[in-house]
Amino acid sequence: MPWPEKVIRHDFHGAYNKLLHTLFPPDTNFTVVPQYLKPASSKSDDCIFTFEILLENRPVFILELKNPADLRFISSRQAADVQIRERLGDLAGQLWTRLRCNSYNELWNLDRCPIPTLHAVSAMGTQLCFYHLDTTDVAADIKPVNIPKHPTKMNDTAPMQRWDCDILDAEGEARLRAVVDSIMAAS
């Protein structure tokens, strides 16, 4: 009996889970939180599987995992790029919520990134695209800078070259470790 196609899509979940728990060990103040997010469109069966790294329950790093075959399709890369930019914006912004605490209404800043830079990686299999956002500047651009979609022409807003390193290569490992080191140093 052949393996169902959906099983292949999830081959990397365990590997990235183990890698992130190695980079952010359980005996530190960091927590690795795997999340399965449903797509915004009911027409799509493309789930969003993310790992959020939290420091004292606040986000410092996001890794969104996609099928390696998605790298060859412009629309899949564009969707991945939009998803990670939206997630960075959501997590970097201030979420103020009124909570009932000991009979007092208190204003709590729940989701604010506790370090100056919120980092993210879009992973399509082992190919990585790195993102970051300066959380101290409300007008900061997410890097790499967004390529606007042309209103009438086809243009590639998420070029394949952005997924320019492989986690299995020494250079890819070094780039990911450099991000982790900067997070550790800032915390």
Short mmCIF file of N, CA and C in Angstrom, two decimals:
data_model
loop_
_atom_site.label_atom_id
_atom_site.label_comp_id
_atom_site.label_asym_id
_atom_site.label_seq_id
_atom_site.Cartn_x
_atom_site.Cartn_y
_atom_site.Cartn_z
N MET A 1 0.84 -1.18 0.00
CA MET A 1 0.00 0.00 0.00
C MET A 1 0.89 1.24 0.00
N PRO A 2 0.66 2.18 -0.92
CA PRO A 2 1.48 3.40 -0.96
C PRO A 2 1.14 4.33 0.21
N TRP A 3 2.16 5.11 0.61
CA TRP A 3 1.95 6.09 1.67
C TRP A 3 1.05 7.20 1.15
N PRO A 4 0.13 7.68 1.99
CA PRO A 4 -0.69 8.82 1.58
C PRO A 4 0.19 10.05 1.38
N GLU A 5 -0.17 10.88 0.43
CA GLU A 5 0.63 12.07 0.11
C GLU A 5 0.79 12.98 1.33
N LYS A 6 -0.22 13.11 2.16
CA LYS A 6 -0.15 14.02 3.32
C LYS A 6 0.93 13.62 4.31
N VAL A 7 1.29 12.36 4.38
CA VAL A 7 2.35 11.92 5.28
C VAL A 7 3.67 12.56 4.87
N ILE A 8 3.93 12.64 3.58
CA ILE A 8 5.17 13.22 3.07
C ILE A 8 5.28 14.69 3.46
N ARG A 9 4.17 15.40 3.50
CA ARG A 9 4.19 16.82 3.84
C ARG A 9 4.70 17.07 5.26
N HIS A 10 4.58 16.09 6.11
CA HIS A 10 4.92 16.30 7.51
C HIS A 10 6.25 15.66 7.91
N ASP A 11 7.05 15.25 6.93
CA ASP A 11 8.32 14.61 7.22
C ASP A 11 9.25 15.47 8.07
N PHE A 12 9.18 16.76 7.96
CA PHE A 12 10.14 17.65 8.61
C PHE A 12 9.70 18.12 10.00
N HIS A 13 8.47 17.87 10.39
CA HIS A 13 7.99 18.36 11.69
C HIS A 13 8.85 17.85 12.84
N GLY A 14 9.09 16.55 12.87
CA GLY A 14 9.89 15.97 13.95
C GLY A 14 11.31 16.48 13.96
N ALA A 15 11.91 16.60 12.77
CA ALA A 15 13.29 17.06 12.68
C ALA A 15 13.42 18.51 13.17
N TYR A 16 12.51 19.38 12.74
CA TYR A 16 12.58 20.77 13.20
C TYR A 16 12.24 20.88 14.69
N ASN A 17 11.31 20.08 15.16
CA ASN A 17 10.98 20.06 16.59
C ASN A 17 12.22 19.72 17.41
N LYS A 18 12.91 18.69 17.00
CA LYS A 18 14.13 18.27 17.72
C LYS A 18 15.22 19.34 17.62
N LEU A 19 15.40 19.90 16.42
CA LEU A 19 16.41 20.94 16.23
C LEU A 19 16.13 22.15 17.13
N LEU A 20 14.89 22.61 17.14
CA LEU A 20 14.56 23.79 17.94
C LEU A 20 14.67 23.52 19.44
N HIS A 21 14.36 22.31 19.86
CA HIS A 21 14.55 21.97 21.28
C HIS A 21 16.04 21.85 21.63
N THR A 22 16.86 21.56 20.65
CA THR A 22 18.31 21.54 20.87
C THR A 22 18.85 22.97 20.96
N LEU A 23 18.38 23.84 20.06
CA LEU A 23 18.86 25.23 20.05
C LEU A 23 18.31 26.04 21.23
N PHE A 24 17.09 25.71 21.65
CA PHE A 24 16.45 26.38 22.79
C PHE A 24 16.10 25.31 23.82
N PRO A 25 17.08 24.84 24.60
CA PRO A 25 16.88 23.70 25.50
C PRO A 25 15.81 23.96 26.57
N PRO A 26 15.20 22.89 27.05
CA PRO A 26 14.15 23.01 28.06
C PRO A 26 14.64 23.59 29.39
N ASP A 27 15.92 23.52 29.67
CA ASP A 27 16.42 24.04 30.95
C ASP A 27 16.75 25.54 30.87
N THR A 28 16.29 26.21 29.81
CA THR A 28 16.45 27.66 29.68
C THR A 28 15.09 28.32 29.88
N ASN A 29 15.04 29.63 29.74
CA ASN A 29 13.77 30.36 29.86
C ASN A 29 12.95 30.34 28.57
N PHE A 30 13.42 29.60 27.57
CA PHE A 30 12.73 29.53 26.28
C PHE A 30 11.81 28.32 26.23
N THR A 31 10.70 28.48 25.51
CA THR A 31 9.76 27.39 25.31
C THR A 31 9.48 27.26 23.82
N VAL A 32 9.57 26.04 23.31
CA VAL A 32 9.25 25.75 21.91
C VAL A 32 7.78 25.33 21.86
N VAL A 33 7.00 26.07 21.08
CA VAL A 33 5.56 25.80 21.00
C VAL A 33 5.18 25.48 19.56
N PRO A 34 4.92 24.21 19.25
CA PRO A 34 4.44 23.87 17.91
C PRO A 34 2.97 24.26 17.78
N GLN A 35 2.61 24.79 16.61
CA GLN A 35 1.23 25.19 16.37
C GLN A 35 0.80 24.77 14.98
N TYR A 36 -0.44 24.38 14.88
CA TYR A 36 -1.04 24.03 13.60
C TYR A 36 -2.14 25.04 13.35
N LEU A 37 -1.96 25.89 12.35
CA LEU A 37 -2.94 26.93 12.05
C LEU A 37 -3.70 26.56 10.78
N LYS A 38 -4.99 26.74 10.81
CA LYS A 38 -5.81 26.46 9.63
C LYS A 38 -5.65 27.61 8.65
N PRO A 39 -5.75 27.31 7.34
CA PRO A 39 -5.64 28.37 6.34
C PRO A 39 -6.81 29.34 6.44
N ALA A 40 -6.57 30.59 6.05
CA ALA A 40 -7.62 31.61 6.10
C ALA A 40 -8.73 31.29 5.10
N SER A 41 -8.36 30.70 3.98
CA SER A 41 -9.33 30.38 2.93
C SER A 41 -9.81 28.95 3.09
N SER A 42 -11.11 28.76 3.00
CA SER A 42 -11.65 27.40 3.08
C SER A 42 -11.38 26.62 1.81
N LYS A 43 -10.94 27.30 0.75
CA LYS A 43 -10.63 26.62 -0.51
C LYS A 43 -9.28 25.93 -0.46
N SER A 44 -8.46 26.29 0.49
CA SER A 44 -7.10 25.77 0.56
C SER A 44 -7.00 24.66 1.59
N ASP A 45 -6.25 23.61 1.25
CA ASP A 45 -5.98 22.56 2.23
C ASP A 45 -4.56 22.71 2.77
N ASP A 46 -3.93 23.82 2.43
CA ASP A 46 -2.55 24.07 2.83
C ASP A 46 -2.51 24.59 4.26
N CYS A 47 -2.17 23.72 5.20
CA CYS A 47 -2.10 24.13 6.59
C CYS A 47 -0.83 24.94 6.84
N ILE A 48 -0.86 25.65 7.93
CA ILE A 48 0.31 26.41 8.34
C ILE A 48 0.82 25.76 9.61
N PHE A 49 1.99 25.16 9.55
CA PHE A 49 2.58 24.56 10.73
C PHE A 49 3.72 25.45 11.18
N THR A 50 3.62 25.95 12.40
CA THR A 50 4.63 26.86 12.91
C THR A 50 5.19 26.36 14.23
N PHE A 51 6.39 26.83 14.48
CA PHE A 51 6.98 26.70 15.81
C PHE A 51 7.21 28.13 16.28
N GLU A 52 6.71 28.45 17.46
CA GLU A 52 7.01 29.74 18.06
C GLU A 52 7.91 29.49 19.25
N ILE A 53 8.97 30.26 19.32
CA ILE A 53 9.87 30.20 20.47
C ILE A 53 9.50 31.38 21.36
N LEU A 54 9.18 31.06 22.60
CA LEU A 54 8.76 32.07 23.55
C LEU A 54 9.81 32.25 24.63
N LEU A 55 9.97 33.48 25.05
CA LEU A 55 10.81 33.81 26.20
C LEU A 55 9.86 34.41 27.22
N GLU A 56 9.71 33.73 28.34
CA GLU A 56 8.77 34.17 29.37
C GLU A 56 7.38 34.40 28.77
N ASN A 57 6.96 33.46 27.94
CA ASN A 57 5.64 33.45 27.30
C ASN A 57 5.42 34.57 26.29
N ARG A 58 6.50 35.13 25.77
CA ARG A 58 6.39 36.15 24.73
C ARG A 58 7.27 35.76 23.55
N PRO A 59 6.82 36.02 22.32
CA PRO A 59 7.50 35.51 21.12
C PRO A 59 8.84 36.18 20.85
N VAL A 60 9.83 35.36 20.47
CA VAL A 60 11.13 35.88 20.04
C VAL A 60 11.57 35.29 18.69
N PHE A 61 10.94 34.19 18.28
CA PHE A 61 11.34 33.52 17.03
C PHE A 61 10.16 32.70 16.51
N ILE A 62 10.00 32.74 15.19
CA ILE A 62 8.94 31.97 14.52
C ILE A 62 9.59 31.16 13.41
N LEU A 63 9.18 29.92 13.27
CA LEU A 63 9.58 29.12 12.12
C LEU A 63 8.31 28.55 11.52
N GLU A 64 8.03 28.90 10.26
CA GLU A 64 6.88 28.33 9.55
C GLU A 64 7.39 27.29 8.58
N LEU A 65 6.78 26.14 8.63
CA LEU A 65 7.23 24.99 7.86
C LEU A 65 6.26 24.68 6.74
N LYS A 66 6.80 24.55 5.54
CA LYS A 66 6.00 24.23 4.35
C LYS A 66 6.60 23.02 3.65
N ASN A 67 5.80 22.48 2.76
CA ASN A 67 6.20 21.36 1.93
C ASN A 67 7.39 21.77 1.04
N PRO A 68 8.42 20.95 0.91
CA PRO A 68 9.56 21.31 0.07
C PRO A 68 9.17 21.56 -1.39
N ALA A 69 8.14 20.90 -1.88
CA ALA A 69 7.72 21.09 -3.27
C ALA A 69 7.14 22.49 -3.51
N ASP A 70 6.70 23.17 -2.44
CA ASP A 70 6.14 24.51 -2.58
C ASP A 70 7.15 25.52 -3.10
N LEU A 71 8.42 25.25 -2.92
CA LEU A 71 9.46 26.18 -3.33
C LEU A 71 9.43 26.47 -4.83
N ARG A 72 9.00 25.52 -5.63
CA ARG A 72 9.04 25.72 -7.08
C ARG A 72 7.83 26.49 -7.62
N PHE A 73 6.84 26.77 -6.79
CA PHE A 73 5.63 27.46 -7.25
C PHE A 73 5.59 28.89 -6.72
N ILE A 74 5.44 29.85 -7.63
CA ILE A 74 5.38 31.26 -7.25
C ILE A 74 4.26 31.49 -6.24
N SER A 75 3.09 30.94 -6.50
CA SER A 75 1.94 31.19 -5.61
C SER A 75 2.18 30.64 -4.21
N SER A 76 2.85 29.51 -4.10
CA SER A 76 3.14 28.93 -2.78
C SER A 76 4.16 29.76 -2.02
N ARG A 77 5.17 30.25 -2.73
CA ARG A 77 6.16 31.11 -2.08
C ARG A 77 5.52 32.42 -1.64
N GLN A 78 4.66 32.99 -2.51
CA GLN A 78 3.98 34.23 -2.15
C GLN A 78 3.10 34.03 -0.92
N ALA A 79 2.37 32.92 -0.87
CA ALA A 79 1.51 32.65 0.29
C ALA A 79 2.35 32.50 1.55
N ALA A 80 3.47 31.79 1.46
CA ALA A 80 4.35 31.62 2.62
C ALA A 80 4.90 32.96 3.08
N ASP A 81 5.30 33.80 2.14
CA ASP A 81 5.84 35.12 2.46
C ASP A 81 4.79 35.98 3.16
N VAL A 82 3.58 36.00 2.63
CA VAL A 82 2.50 36.78 3.23
C VAL A 82 2.18 36.26 4.63
N GLN A 83 2.10 34.94 4.78
CA GLN A 83 1.78 34.35 6.08
C GLN A 83 2.80 34.73 7.14
N ILE A 84 4.06 34.67 6.80
CA ILE A 84 5.08 34.96 7.82
C ILE A 84 5.12 36.45 8.13
N ARG A 85 4.90 37.30 7.13
CA ARG A 85 4.85 38.74 7.38
C ARG A 85 3.66 39.10 8.28
N GLU A 86 2.52 38.49 8.01
CA GLU A 86 1.35 38.75 8.86
C GLU A 86 1.59 38.27 10.28
N ARG A 87 2.21 37.12 10.43
CA ARG A 87 2.49 36.58 11.77
C ARG A 87 3.49 37.47 12.51
N LEU A 88 4.52 37.94 11.81
CA LEU A 88 5.48 38.86 12.43
C LEU A 88 4.77 40.12 12.91
N GLY A 89 3.91 40.67 12.06
CA GLY A 89 3.17 41.87 12.43
C GLY A 89 2.28 41.64 13.64
N ASP A 90 1.60 40.49 13.66
CA ASP A 90 0.73 40.16 14.79
C ASP A 90 1.52 40.03 16.08
N LEU A 91 2.65 39.35 16.03
CA LEU A 91 3.40 39.06 17.25
C LEU A 91 4.26 40.22 17.71
N ALA A 92 4.66 41.09 16.80
CA ALA A 92 5.51 42.22 17.20
C ALA A 92 4.68 43.34 17.81
N GLY A 93 3.44 43.47 17.36
CA GLY A 93 2.59 44.55 17.82
C GLY A 93 2.15 44.36 19.26
N GLN A 94 1.70 45.42 19.83
CA GLN A 94 1.25 45.35 21.22
C GLN A 94 -0.20 44.89 21.25
N LEU A 95 -0.45 43.91 22.07
CA LEU A 95 -1.81 43.43 22.29
C LEU A 95 -2.16 43.76 23.74
N TRP A 96 -2.94 44.79 23.91
CA TRP A 96 -3.32 45.20 25.25
C TRP A 96 -4.68 44.61 25.56
N THR A 97 -4.80 43.97 26.68
CA THR A 97 -6.04 43.29 27.05
C THR A 97 -6.37 43.59 28.51
N ARG A 98 -7.63 43.82 28.76
CA ARG A 98 -8.06 44.01 30.15
C ARG A 98 -8.33 42.65 30.76
N LEU A 99 -7.69 42.39 31.89
CA LEU A 99 -7.87 41.14 32.60
C LEU A 99 -8.43 41.42 33.99
N ARG A 100 -9.26 40.53 34.47
CA ARG A 100 -9.72 40.63 35.86
C ARG A 100 -8.67 39.94 36.71
N CYS A 101 -8.08 40.69 37.61
CA CYS A 101 -7.03 40.13 38.46
C CYS A 101 -7.22 40.70 39.87
N ASN A 102 -7.56 39.86 40.81
CA ASN A 102 -7.77 40.28 42.20
C ASN A 102 -8.74 41.45 42.31
N SER A 103 -9.83 41.38 41.56
CA SER A 103 -10.90 42.40 41.57
C SER A 103 -10.48 43.73 40.95
N TYR A 104 -9.33 43.80 40.31
CA TYR A 104 -8.91 45.04 39.66
C TYR A 104 -8.84 44.81 38.15
N ASN A 105 -9.21 45.84 37.41
CA ASN A 105 -8.98 45.79 35.98
C ASN A 105 -7.56 46.27 35.74
N GLU A 106 -6.73 45.43 35.17
CA GLU A 106 -5.36 45.82 34.89
C GLU A 106 -5.11 45.69 33.40
N LEU A 107 -4.31 46.58 32.88
CA LEU A 107 -3.95 46.54 31.48
C LEU A 107 -2.66 45.75 31.34
N TRP A 108 -2.67 44.70 30.54
CA TRP A 108 -1.51 43.82 30.38
C TRP A 108 -1.05 43.85 28.94
N ASN A 109 0.23 43.92 28.74
CA ASN A 109 0.83 43.80 27.42
C ASN A 109 1.21 42.33 27.26
N LEU A 110 0.39 41.55 26.55
CA LEU A 110 0.56 40.10 26.55
C LEU A 110 1.56 39.57 25.53
N ASP A 111 1.59 40.12 24.35
CA ASP A 111 2.33 39.47 23.27
C ASP A 111 3.57 40.22 22.80
N ARG A 112 3.89 41.30 23.38
CA ARG A 112 5.01 42.12 22.89
C ARG A 112 6.31 41.33 22.94
N CYS A 113 7.04 41.35 21.84
CA CYS A 113 8.34 40.68 21.78
C CYS A 113 9.27 41.35 22.80
N PRO A 114 9.89 40.59 23.69
CA PRO A 114 10.68 41.17 24.77
C PRO A 114 12.11 41.57 24.37
N ILE A 115 12.49 41.33 23.14
CA ILE A 115 13.84 41.69 22.68
C ILE A 115 13.71 42.65 21.49
N PRO A 116 14.76 43.38 21.14
CA PRO A 116 14.66 44.41 20.11
C PRO A 116 14.35 43.90 18.70
N THR A 117 14.61 42.63 18.43
CA THR A 117 14.37 42.10 17.09
C THR A 117 13.59 40.79 17.18
N LEU A 118 12.49 40.75 16.44
CA LEU A 118 11.73 39.51 16.32
C LEU A 118 12.20 38.82 15.04
N HIS A 119 12.64 37.58 15.17
CA HIS A 119 13.19 36.82 14.04
C HIS A 119 12.18 35.78 13.57
N ALA A 120 12.27 35.44 12.28
CA ALA A 120 11.42 34.40 11.73
C ALA A 120 12.15 33.70 10.59
N VAL A 121 11.74 32.47 10.35
CA VAL A 121 12.26 31.68 9.23
C VAL A 121 11.09 31.02 8.53
N SER A 122 11.09 31.13 7.22
CA SER A 122 10.17 30.35 6.40
C SER A 122 10.99 29.17 5.88
N ALA A 123 10.57 27.97 6.26
CA ALA A 123 11.28 26.75 5.85
C ALA A 123 10.42 25.98 4.86
N MET A 124 10.96 25.74 3.70
CA MET A 124 10.32 24.86 2.72
C MET A 124 11.21 23.64 2.63
N GLY A 125 10.85 22.64 3.43
CA GLY A 125 11.74 21.50 3.58
C GLY A 125 12.97 21.97 4.33
N THR A 126 14.13 21.82 3.71
CA THR A 126 15.38 22.25 4.36
C THR A 126 15.85 23.62 3.89
N GLN A 127 15.16 24.22 2.92
CA GLN A 127 15.53 25.54 2.40
C GLN A 127 14.94 26.63 3.29
N LEU A 128 15.76 27.60 3.67
CA LEU A 128 15.35 28.61 4.63
C LEU A 128 15.38 30.02 4.05
N CYS A 129 14.38 30.82 4.41
CA CYS A 129 14.35 32.25 4.13
C CYS A 129 14.25 32.95 5.49
N PHE A 130 15.17 33.85 5.76
CA PHE A 130 15.25 34.53 7.06
C PHE A 130 14.55 35.89 7.01
N TYR A 131 13.81 36.19 8.06
CA TYR A 131 13.11 37.46 8.22
C TYR A 131 13.47 38.04 9.58
N HIS A 132 13.35 39.36 9.70
CA HIS A 132 13.48 39.99 11.01
C HIS A 132 12.77 41.34 11.01
N LEU A 133 12.39 41.76 12.21
CA LEU A 133 11.65 43.00 12.39
C LEU A 133 12.15 43.69 13.65
N ASP A 134 12.49 44.96 13.52
CA ASP A 134 12.90 45.78 14.66
C ASP A 134 11.66 46.10 15.48
N THR A 135 11.55 45.54 16.67
CA THR A 135 10.36 45.73 17.49
C THR A 135 10.37 47.04 18.27
N THR A 136 11.47 47.78 18.21
CA THR A 136 11.54 49.06 18.91
C THR A 136 11.03 50.21 18.05
N ASP A 137 10.78 49.96 16.78
CA ASP A 137 10.35 50.98 15.83
C ASP A 137 9.01 50.57 15.24
N VAL A 138 7.94 51.28 15.59
CA VAL A 138 6.61 50.90 15.10
C VAL A 138 6.48 51.05 13.59
N ALA A 139 7.37 51.82 12.97
CA ALA A 139 7.33 52.02 11.52
C ALA A 139 8.35 51.15 10.78
N ALA A 140 8.98 50.22 11.47
CA ALA A 140 10.04 49.41 10.86
C ALA A 140 9.48 48.49 9.77
N ASP A 141 10.30 48.28 8.76
CA ASP A 141 9.96 47.33 7.70
C ASP A 141 10.40 45.93 8.11
N ILE A 142 9.64 44.95 7.70
CA ILE A 142 10.07 43.56 7.84
C ILE A 142 11.12 43.32 6.77
N LYS A 143 12.23 42.75 7.16
CA LYS A 143 13.31 42.43 6.22
C LYS A 143 13.29 40.93 5.95
N PRO A 144 13.48 40.49 4.71
CA PRO A 144 13.70 41.29 3.52
C PRO A 144 12.46 42.11 3.19
N VAL A 145 12.70 43.24 2.55
CA VAL A 145 11.63 44.17 2.22
C VAL A 145 10.63 43.49 1.29
N ASN A 146 9.37 43.78 1.53
CA ASN A 146 8.28 43.24 0.72
C ASN A 146 8.38 43.74 -0.73
N ILE A 147 8.13 42.85 -1.68
CA ILE A 147 8.03 43.22 -3.09
C ILE A 147 6.55 43.37 -3.40
N PRO A 148 6.09 44.57 -3.72
CA PRO A 148 4.65 44.77 -3.95
C PRO A 148 4.16 43.99 -5.17
N LYS A 149 2.94 43.52 -5.07
CA LYS A 149 2.31 42.82 -6.18
C LYS A 149 1.85 43.85 -7.20
N HIS A 150 2.18 43.62 -8.47
CA HIS A 150 1.76 44.51 -9.54
C HIS A 150 0.26 44.32 -9.77
N PRO A 151 -0.49 45.41 -9.97
CA PRO A 151 -1.94 45.26 -10.08
C PRO A 151 -2.43 44.54 -11.34
N THR A 152 -1.64 44.58 -12.42
CA THR A 152 -2.12 43.97 -13.68
C THR A 152 -1.18 42.94 -14.28
N LYS A 153 0.05 42.91 -13.84
CA LYS A 153 1.02 41.98 -14.41
C LYS A 153 1.43 40.93 -13.38
N MET A 154 1.86 39.80 -13.89
CA MET A 154 2.39 38.75 -13.02
C MET A 154 3.80 39.15 -12.58
N ASN A 155 4.04 39.19 -11.30
CA ASN A 155 5.40 39.41 -10.81
C ASN A 155 5.64 38.52 -9.60
N ASP A 156 6.87 38.16 -9.40
CA ASP A 156 7.25 37.25 -8.33
C ASP A 156 7.57 38.07 -7.09
N THR A 157 6.65 38.09 -6.12
CA THR A 157 6.84 38.88 -4.91
C THR A 157 7.64 38.15 -3.84
N ALA A 158 7.92 36.88 -4.09
CA ALA A 158 8.72 36.07 -3.15
C ALA A 158 9.66 35.19 -3.97
N PRO A 159 10.72 35.79 -4.53
CA PRO A 159 11.62 35.02 -5.40
C PRO A 159 12.24 33.81 -4.71
N MET A 160 12.41 32.77 -5.47
CA MET A 160 12.99 31.52 -4.95
C MET A 160 14.34 31.76 -4.30
N GLN A 161 15.08 32.75 -4.78
CA GLN A 161 16.42 33.04 -4.26
C GLN A 161 16.39 33.47 -2.80
N ARG A 162 15.25 33.88 -2.29
CA ARG A 162 15.17 34.25 -0.87
C ARG A 162 15.35 33.04 0.04
N TRP A 163 14.99 31.86 -0.43
CA TRP A 163 15.21 30.62 0.33
C TRP A 163 16.60 30.13 -0.06
N ASP A 164 17.58 30.91 0.34
CA ASP A 164 18.93 30.78 -0.21
C ASP A 164 19.88 29.93 0.60
N CYS A 165 19.41 29.31 1.64
CA CYS A 165 20.34 28.43 2.35
C CYS A 165 19.64 27.16 2.79
N ASP A 166 20.42 26.14 2.93
CA ASP A 166 19.94 24.81 3.29
C ASP A 166 20.41 24.52 4.70
N ILE A 167 19.49 24.17 5.58
CA ILE A 167 19.83 23.89 6.97
C ILE A 167 20.81 22.73 7.10
N LEU A 168 20.86 21.87 6.08
CA LEU A 168 21.77 20.72 6.13
C LEU A 168 23.20 21.07 5.74
N ASP A 169 23.40 22.28 5.18
CA ASP A 169 24.75 22.74 4.82
C ASP A 169 25.36 23.52 5.99
N ALA A 170 26.66 23.60 6.01
CA ALA A 170 27.36 24.34 7.08
C ALA A 170 26.93 25.81 7.11
N GLU A 171 26.77 26.42 5.93
CA GLU A 171 26.38 27.83 5.87
C GLU A 171 24.97 28.02 6.44
N GLY A 172 24.05 27.14 6.09
CA GLY A 172 22.68 27.23 6.61
C GLY A 172 22.63 27.06 8.12
N GLU A 173 23.38 26.10 8.61
CA GLU A 173 23.46 25.88 10.06
C GLU A 173 24.04 27.12 10.74
N ALA A 174 25.10 27.68 10.16
CA ALA A 174 25.75 28.86 10.75
C ALA A 174 24.79 30.05 10.79
N ARG A 175 24.01 30.26 9.72
CA ARG A 175 23.07 31.38 9.70
C ARG A 175 21.99 31.22 10.76
N LEU A 176 21.47 30.00 10.89
CA LEU A 176 20.44 29.77 11.91
C LEU A 176 21.03 29.92 13.31
N ARG A 177 22.23 29.40 13.52
CA ARG A 177 22.87 29.54 14.84
C ARG A 177 23.16 31.01 15.17
N ALA A 178 23.51 31.80 14.16
CA ALA A 178 23.75 33.23 14.38
C ALA A 178 22.48 33.93 14.87
N VAL A 179 21.34 33.57 14.29
CA VAL A 179 20.06 34.14 14.74
C VAL A 179 19.79 33.72 16.18
N VAL A 180 19.97 32.44 16.47
CA VAL A 180 19.74 31.94 17.83
C VAL A 180 20.68 32.63 18.81
N ASP A 181 21.95 32.78 18.43
CA ASP A 181 22.91 33.46 19.30
C ASP A 181 22.49 34.90 19.58
N SER A 182 21.97 35.60 18.56
CA SER A 182 21.55 36.99 18.77
C SER A 182 20.32 37.05 19.69
N ILE A 183 19.44 36.06 19.58
CA ILE A 183 18.28 36.00 20.48
C ILE A 183 18.74 35.75 21.91
N MET A 184 19.65 34.81 22.07
CA MET A 184 20.17 34.49 23.41
C MET A 184 20.87 35.70 24.03
N ALA A 185 21.65 36.41 23.21
CA ALA A 185 22.40 37.57 23.71
C ALA A 185 21.46 38.71 24.12
N ALA A 186 20.33 38.84 23.41
CA ALA A 186 19.40 39.93 23.69
C ALA A 186 18.47 39.63 24.86
N SER A 187 18.41 38.37 25.26
CA SER A 187 17.44 38.01 26.31
C SER A 187 18.03 38.16 27.71
#
